[in-house]
Tab-separated table of N, CA, C and O in Angstrom:
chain	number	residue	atom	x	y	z
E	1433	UNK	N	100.602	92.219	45.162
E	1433	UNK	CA	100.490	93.659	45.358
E	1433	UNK	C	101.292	94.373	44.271
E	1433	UNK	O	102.440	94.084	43.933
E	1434	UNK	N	100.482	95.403	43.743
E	1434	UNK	CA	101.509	96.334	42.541
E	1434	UNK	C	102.069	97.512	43.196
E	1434	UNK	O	101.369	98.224	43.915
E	1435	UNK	N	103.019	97.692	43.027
E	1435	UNK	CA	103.804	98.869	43.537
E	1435	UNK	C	103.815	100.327	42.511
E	1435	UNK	O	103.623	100.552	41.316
E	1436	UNK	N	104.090	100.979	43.495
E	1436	UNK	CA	103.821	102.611	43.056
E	1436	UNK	C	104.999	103.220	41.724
E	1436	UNK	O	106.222	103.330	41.806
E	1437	UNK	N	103.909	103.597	40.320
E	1437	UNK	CA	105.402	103.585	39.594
E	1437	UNK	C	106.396	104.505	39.014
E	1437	UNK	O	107.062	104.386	37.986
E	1438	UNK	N	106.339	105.788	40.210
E	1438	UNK	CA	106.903	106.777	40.259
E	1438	UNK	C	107.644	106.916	41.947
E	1438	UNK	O	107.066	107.062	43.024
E	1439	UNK	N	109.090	106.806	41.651
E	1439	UNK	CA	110.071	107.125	42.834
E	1439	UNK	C	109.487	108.300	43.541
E	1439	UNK	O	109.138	108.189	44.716
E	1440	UNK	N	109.302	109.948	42.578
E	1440	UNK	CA	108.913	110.663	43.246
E	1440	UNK	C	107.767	111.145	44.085
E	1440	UNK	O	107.489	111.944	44.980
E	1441	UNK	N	107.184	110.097	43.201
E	1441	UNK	CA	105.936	110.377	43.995
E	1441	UNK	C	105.852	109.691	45.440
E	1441	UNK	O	105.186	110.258	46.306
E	1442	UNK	N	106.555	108.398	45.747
E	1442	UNK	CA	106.264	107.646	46.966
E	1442	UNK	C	106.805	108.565	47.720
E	1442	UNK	O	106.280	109.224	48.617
E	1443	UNK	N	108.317	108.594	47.156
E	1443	UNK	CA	109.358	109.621	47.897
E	1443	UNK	C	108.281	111.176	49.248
E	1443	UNK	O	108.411	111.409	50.450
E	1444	UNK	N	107.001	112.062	47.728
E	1444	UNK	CA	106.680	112.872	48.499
E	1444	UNK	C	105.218	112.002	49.748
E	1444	UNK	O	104.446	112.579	50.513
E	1445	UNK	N	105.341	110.724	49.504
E	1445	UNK	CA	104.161	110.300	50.539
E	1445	UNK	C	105.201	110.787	51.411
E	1445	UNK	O	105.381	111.941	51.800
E	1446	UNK	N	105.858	109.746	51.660
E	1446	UNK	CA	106.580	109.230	52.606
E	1446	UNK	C	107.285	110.620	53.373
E	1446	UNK	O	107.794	110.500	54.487
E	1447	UNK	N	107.260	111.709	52.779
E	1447	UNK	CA	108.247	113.241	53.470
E	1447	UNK	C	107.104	113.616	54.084
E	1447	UNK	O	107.236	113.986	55.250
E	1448	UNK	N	105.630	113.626	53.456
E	1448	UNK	CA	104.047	114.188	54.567
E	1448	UNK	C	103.896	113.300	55.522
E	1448	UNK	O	103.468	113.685	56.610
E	1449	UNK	N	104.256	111.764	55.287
E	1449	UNK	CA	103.020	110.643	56.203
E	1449	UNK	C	104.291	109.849	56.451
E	1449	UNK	O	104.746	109.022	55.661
E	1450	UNK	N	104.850	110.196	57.684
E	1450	UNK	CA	105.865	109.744	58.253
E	1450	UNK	C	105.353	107.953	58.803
E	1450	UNK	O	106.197	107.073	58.976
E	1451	UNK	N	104.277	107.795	58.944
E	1451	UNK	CA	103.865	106.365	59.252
E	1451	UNK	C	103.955	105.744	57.784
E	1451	UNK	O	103.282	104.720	57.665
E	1452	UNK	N	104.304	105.948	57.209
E	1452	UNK	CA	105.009	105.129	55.594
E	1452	UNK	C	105.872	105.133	55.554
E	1452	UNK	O	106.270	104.920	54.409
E	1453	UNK	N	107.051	105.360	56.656
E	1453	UNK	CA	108.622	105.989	56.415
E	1453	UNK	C	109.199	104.160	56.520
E	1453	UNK	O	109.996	103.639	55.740
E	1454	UNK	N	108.544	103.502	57.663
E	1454	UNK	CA	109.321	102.368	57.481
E	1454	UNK	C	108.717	101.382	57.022
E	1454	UNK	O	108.922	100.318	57.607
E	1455	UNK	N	107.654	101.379	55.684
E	1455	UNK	CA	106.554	100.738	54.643
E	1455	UNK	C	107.593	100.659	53.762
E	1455	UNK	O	108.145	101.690	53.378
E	1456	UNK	N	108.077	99.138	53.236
E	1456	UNK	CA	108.880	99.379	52.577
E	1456	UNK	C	108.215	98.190	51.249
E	1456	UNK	O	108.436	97.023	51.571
E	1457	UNK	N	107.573	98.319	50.063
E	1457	UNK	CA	107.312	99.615	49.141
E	1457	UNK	C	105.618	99.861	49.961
E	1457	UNK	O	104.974	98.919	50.423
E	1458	UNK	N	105.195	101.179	49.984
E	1458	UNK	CA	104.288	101.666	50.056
E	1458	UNK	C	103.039	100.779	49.384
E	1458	UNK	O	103.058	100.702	48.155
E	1459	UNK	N	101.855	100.041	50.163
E	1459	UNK	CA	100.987	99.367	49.396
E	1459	UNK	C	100.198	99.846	48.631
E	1459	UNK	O	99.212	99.241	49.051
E	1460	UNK	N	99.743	100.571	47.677
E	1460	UNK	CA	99.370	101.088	46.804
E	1460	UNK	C	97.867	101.520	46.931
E	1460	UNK	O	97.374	102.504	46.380
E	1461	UNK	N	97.076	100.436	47.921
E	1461	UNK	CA	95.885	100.522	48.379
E	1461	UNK	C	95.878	101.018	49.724
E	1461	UNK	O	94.764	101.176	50.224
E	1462	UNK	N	97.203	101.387	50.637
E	1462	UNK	CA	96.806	101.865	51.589
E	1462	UNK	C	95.918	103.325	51.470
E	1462	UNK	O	95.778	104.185	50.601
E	1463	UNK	N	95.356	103.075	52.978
E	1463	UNK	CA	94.256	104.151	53.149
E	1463	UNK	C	95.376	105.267	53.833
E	1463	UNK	O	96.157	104.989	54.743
E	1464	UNK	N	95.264	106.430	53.242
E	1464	UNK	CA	96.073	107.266	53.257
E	1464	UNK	C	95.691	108.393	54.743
E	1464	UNK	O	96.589	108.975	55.351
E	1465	UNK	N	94.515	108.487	55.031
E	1465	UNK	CA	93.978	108.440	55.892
E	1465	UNK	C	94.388	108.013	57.403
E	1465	UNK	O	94.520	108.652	58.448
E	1466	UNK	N	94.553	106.412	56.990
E	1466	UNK	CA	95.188	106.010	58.546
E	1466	UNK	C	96.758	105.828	58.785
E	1466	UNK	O	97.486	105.363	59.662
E	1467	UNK	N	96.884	106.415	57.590
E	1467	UNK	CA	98.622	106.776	57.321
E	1467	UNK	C	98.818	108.195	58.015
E	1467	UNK	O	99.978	108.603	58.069
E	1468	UNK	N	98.085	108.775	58.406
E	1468	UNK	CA	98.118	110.234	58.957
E	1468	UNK	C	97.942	111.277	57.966
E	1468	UNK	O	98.671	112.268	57.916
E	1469	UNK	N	97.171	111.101	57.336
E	1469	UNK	CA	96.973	112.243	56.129
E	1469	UNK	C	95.677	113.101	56.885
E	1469	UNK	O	94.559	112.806	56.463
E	1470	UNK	N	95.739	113.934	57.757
E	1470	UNK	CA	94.751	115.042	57.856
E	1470	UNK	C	94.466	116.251	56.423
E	1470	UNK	O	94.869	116.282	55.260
E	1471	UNK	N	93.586	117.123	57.240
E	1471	UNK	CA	93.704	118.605	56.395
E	1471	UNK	C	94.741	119.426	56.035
E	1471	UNK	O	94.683	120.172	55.057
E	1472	UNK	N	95.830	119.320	56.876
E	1472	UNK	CA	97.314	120.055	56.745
E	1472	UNK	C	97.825	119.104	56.475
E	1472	UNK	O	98.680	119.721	55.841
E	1473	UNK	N	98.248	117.675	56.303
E	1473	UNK	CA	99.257	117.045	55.329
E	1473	UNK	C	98.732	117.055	54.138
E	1473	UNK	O	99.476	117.266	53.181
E	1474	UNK	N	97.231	116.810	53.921
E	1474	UNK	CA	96.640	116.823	52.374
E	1474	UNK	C	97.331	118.588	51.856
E	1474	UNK	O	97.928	118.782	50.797
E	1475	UNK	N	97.110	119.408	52.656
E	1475	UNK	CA	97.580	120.782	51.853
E	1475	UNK	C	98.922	120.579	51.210
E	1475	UNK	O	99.289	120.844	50.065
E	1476	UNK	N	99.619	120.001	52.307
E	1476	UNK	CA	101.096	119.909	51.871
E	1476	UNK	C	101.668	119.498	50.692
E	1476	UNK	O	102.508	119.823	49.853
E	1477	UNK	N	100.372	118.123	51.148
E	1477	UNK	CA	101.093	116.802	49.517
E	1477	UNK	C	101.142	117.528	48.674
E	1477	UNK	O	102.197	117.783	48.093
E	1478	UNK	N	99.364	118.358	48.213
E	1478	UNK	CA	98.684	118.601	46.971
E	1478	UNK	C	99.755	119.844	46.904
E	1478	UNK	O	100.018	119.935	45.705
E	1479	UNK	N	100.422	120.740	47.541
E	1479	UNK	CA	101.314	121.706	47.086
E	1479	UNK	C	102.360	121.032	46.416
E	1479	UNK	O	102.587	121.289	45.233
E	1480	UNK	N	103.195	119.979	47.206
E	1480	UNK	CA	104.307	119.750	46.643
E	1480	UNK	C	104.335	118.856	45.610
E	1480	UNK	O	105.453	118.633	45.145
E	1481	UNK	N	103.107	118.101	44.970
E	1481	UNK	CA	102.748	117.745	44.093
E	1481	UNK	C	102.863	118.567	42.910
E	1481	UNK	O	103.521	118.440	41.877
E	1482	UNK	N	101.773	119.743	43.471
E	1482	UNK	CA	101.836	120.853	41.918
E	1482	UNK	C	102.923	121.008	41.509
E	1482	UNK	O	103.113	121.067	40.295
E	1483	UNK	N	104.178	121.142	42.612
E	1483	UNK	CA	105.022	122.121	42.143
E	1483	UNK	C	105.787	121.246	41.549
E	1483	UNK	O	106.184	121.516	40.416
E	1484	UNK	N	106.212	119.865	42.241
E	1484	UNK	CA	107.091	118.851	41.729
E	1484	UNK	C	106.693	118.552	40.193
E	1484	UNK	O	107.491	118.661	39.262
E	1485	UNK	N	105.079	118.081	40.038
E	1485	UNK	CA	105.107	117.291	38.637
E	1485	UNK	C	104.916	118.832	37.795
E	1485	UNK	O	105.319	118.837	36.632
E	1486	UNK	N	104.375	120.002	38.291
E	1486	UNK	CA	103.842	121.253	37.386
E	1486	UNK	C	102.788	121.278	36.755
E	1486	UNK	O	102.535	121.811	35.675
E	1487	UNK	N	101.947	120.493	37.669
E	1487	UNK	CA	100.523	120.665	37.256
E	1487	UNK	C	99.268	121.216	38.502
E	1487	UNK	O	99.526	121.336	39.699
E	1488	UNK	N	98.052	121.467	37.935
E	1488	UNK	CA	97.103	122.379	39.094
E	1488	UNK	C	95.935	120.891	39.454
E	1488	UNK	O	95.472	120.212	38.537
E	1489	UNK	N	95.708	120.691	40.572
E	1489	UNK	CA	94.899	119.698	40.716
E	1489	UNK	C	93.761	120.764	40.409
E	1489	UNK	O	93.932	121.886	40.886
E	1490	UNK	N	92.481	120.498	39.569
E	1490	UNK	CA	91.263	121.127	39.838
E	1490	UNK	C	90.597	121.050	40.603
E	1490	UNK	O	90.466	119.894	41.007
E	1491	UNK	N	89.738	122.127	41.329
E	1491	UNK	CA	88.381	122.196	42.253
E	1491	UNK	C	88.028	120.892	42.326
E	1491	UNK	O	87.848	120.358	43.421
E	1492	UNK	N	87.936	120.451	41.556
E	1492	UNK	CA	86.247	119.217	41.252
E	1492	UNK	C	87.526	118.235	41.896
E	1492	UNK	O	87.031	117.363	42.610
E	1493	UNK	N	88.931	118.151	41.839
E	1493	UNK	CA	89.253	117.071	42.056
E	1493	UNK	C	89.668	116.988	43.764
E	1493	UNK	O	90.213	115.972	44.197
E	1494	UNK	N	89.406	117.950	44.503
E	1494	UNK	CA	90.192	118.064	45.489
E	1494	UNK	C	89.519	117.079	46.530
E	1494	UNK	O	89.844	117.545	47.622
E	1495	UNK	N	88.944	116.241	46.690
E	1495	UNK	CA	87.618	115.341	47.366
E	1495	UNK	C	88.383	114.415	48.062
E	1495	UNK	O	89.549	114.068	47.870
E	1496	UNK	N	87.444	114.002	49.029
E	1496	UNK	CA	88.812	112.655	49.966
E	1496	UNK	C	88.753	111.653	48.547
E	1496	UNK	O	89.888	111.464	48.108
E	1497	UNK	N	88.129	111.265	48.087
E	1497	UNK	CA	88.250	109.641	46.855
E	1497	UNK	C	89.505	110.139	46.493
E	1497	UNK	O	90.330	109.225	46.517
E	1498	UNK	N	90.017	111.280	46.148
E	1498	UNK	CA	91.421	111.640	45.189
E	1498	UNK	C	92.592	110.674	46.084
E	1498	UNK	O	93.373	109.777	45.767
E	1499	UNK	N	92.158	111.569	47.697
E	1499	UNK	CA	93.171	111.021	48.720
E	1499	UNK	C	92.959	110.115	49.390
E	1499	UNK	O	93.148	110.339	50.586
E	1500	UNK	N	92.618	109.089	49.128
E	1500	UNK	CA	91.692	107.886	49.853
E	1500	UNK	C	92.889	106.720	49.620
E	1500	UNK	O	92.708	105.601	50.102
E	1501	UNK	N	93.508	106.872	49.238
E	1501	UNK	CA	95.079	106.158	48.911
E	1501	UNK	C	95.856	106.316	47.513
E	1501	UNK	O	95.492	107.004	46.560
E	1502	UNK	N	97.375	105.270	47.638
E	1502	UNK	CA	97.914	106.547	46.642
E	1502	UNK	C	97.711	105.727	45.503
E	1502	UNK	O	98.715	106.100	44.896
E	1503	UNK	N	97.198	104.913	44.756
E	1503	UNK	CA	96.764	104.732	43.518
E	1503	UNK	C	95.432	105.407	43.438
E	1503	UNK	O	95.008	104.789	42.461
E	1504	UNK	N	94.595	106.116	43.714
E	1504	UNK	CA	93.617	107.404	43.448
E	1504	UNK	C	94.429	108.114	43.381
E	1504	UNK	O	94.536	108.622	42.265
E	1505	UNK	N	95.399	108.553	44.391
E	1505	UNK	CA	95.977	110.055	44.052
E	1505	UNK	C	96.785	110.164	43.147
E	1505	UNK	O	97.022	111.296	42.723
E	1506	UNK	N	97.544	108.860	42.501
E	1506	UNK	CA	98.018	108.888	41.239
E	1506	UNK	C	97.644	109.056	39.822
E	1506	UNK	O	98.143	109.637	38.858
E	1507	UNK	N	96.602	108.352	40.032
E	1507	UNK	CA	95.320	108.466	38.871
E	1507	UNK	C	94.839	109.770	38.331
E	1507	UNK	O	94.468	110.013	37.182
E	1508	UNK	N	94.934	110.819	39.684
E	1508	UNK	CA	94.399	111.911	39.676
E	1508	UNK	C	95.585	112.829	38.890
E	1508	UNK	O	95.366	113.632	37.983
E	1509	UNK	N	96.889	112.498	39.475
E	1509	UNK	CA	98.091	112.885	39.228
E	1509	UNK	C	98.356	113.266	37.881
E	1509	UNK	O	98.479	114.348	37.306
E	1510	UNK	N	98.438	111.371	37.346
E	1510	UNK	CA	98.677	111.012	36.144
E	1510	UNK	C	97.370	111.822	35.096
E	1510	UNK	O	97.602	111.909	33.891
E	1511	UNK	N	96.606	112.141	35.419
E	1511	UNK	CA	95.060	112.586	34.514
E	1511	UNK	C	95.679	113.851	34.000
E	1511	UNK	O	95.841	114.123	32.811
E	1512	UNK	N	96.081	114.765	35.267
E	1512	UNK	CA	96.722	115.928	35.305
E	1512	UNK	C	97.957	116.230	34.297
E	1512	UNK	O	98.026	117.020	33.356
E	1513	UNK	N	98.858	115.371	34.800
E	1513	UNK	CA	99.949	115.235	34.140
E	1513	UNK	C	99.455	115.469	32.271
E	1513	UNK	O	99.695	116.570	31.774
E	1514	UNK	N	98.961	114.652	31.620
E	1514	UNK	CA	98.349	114.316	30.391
E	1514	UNK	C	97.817	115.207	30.367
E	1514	UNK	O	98.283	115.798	29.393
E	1515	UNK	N	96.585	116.204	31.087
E	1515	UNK	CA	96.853	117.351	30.469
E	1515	UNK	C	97.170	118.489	30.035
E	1515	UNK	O	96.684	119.224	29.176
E	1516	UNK	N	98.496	118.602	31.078
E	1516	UNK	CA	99.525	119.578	30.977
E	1516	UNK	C	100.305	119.473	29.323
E	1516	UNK	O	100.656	120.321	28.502
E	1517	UNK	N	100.346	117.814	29.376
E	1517	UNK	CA	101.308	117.543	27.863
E	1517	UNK	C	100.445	117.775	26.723
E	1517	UNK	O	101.038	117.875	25.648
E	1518	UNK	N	99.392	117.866	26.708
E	1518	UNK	CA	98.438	118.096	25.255
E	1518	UNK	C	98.678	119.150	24.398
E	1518	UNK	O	97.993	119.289	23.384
């Protein structure tokens, strides 16, 4: 199993989806979903995401595949990230 390779980022699973609190490291393929990720924790993440890394997730990206676990939502992250730095 590969582990997640940003502290902050597990850090903000784990403050929305309290059923990851005692996942100790977060499996990378979990389904985020049966981690307790509804419509109001997805709002939450994707806020404290923006604000933490300082980037805007786009429209097109907001889809369950983004949040379907957290190597998608990193992917999505990391895409973002890159093109904030350009």
């Amino acid at each position: 199993m590969t582990t997640i390779p940003d502290h902050d980022f597990e850090q903000l699973l784990r403050s929305v989806l309290p059923r990851l609190a005692g996942q100790d490291p977060i499996d990378p393929a979990r389904d985020l979903k049966e981690a307790g990720l509804d419509s109001m924790a997805t709002i939450e993440l994707l806020v404290r995401l923006e604000d933490t890394y300082g980037v805007e997730f786009p429209e097109e990206t907001l889809t369950a595949a983004t949040f379907a676990t957290p190597t998608a939502l990193w992917g999505v992250l990391r895409a973002q990230r890159a093109a904030v730095a350009r």
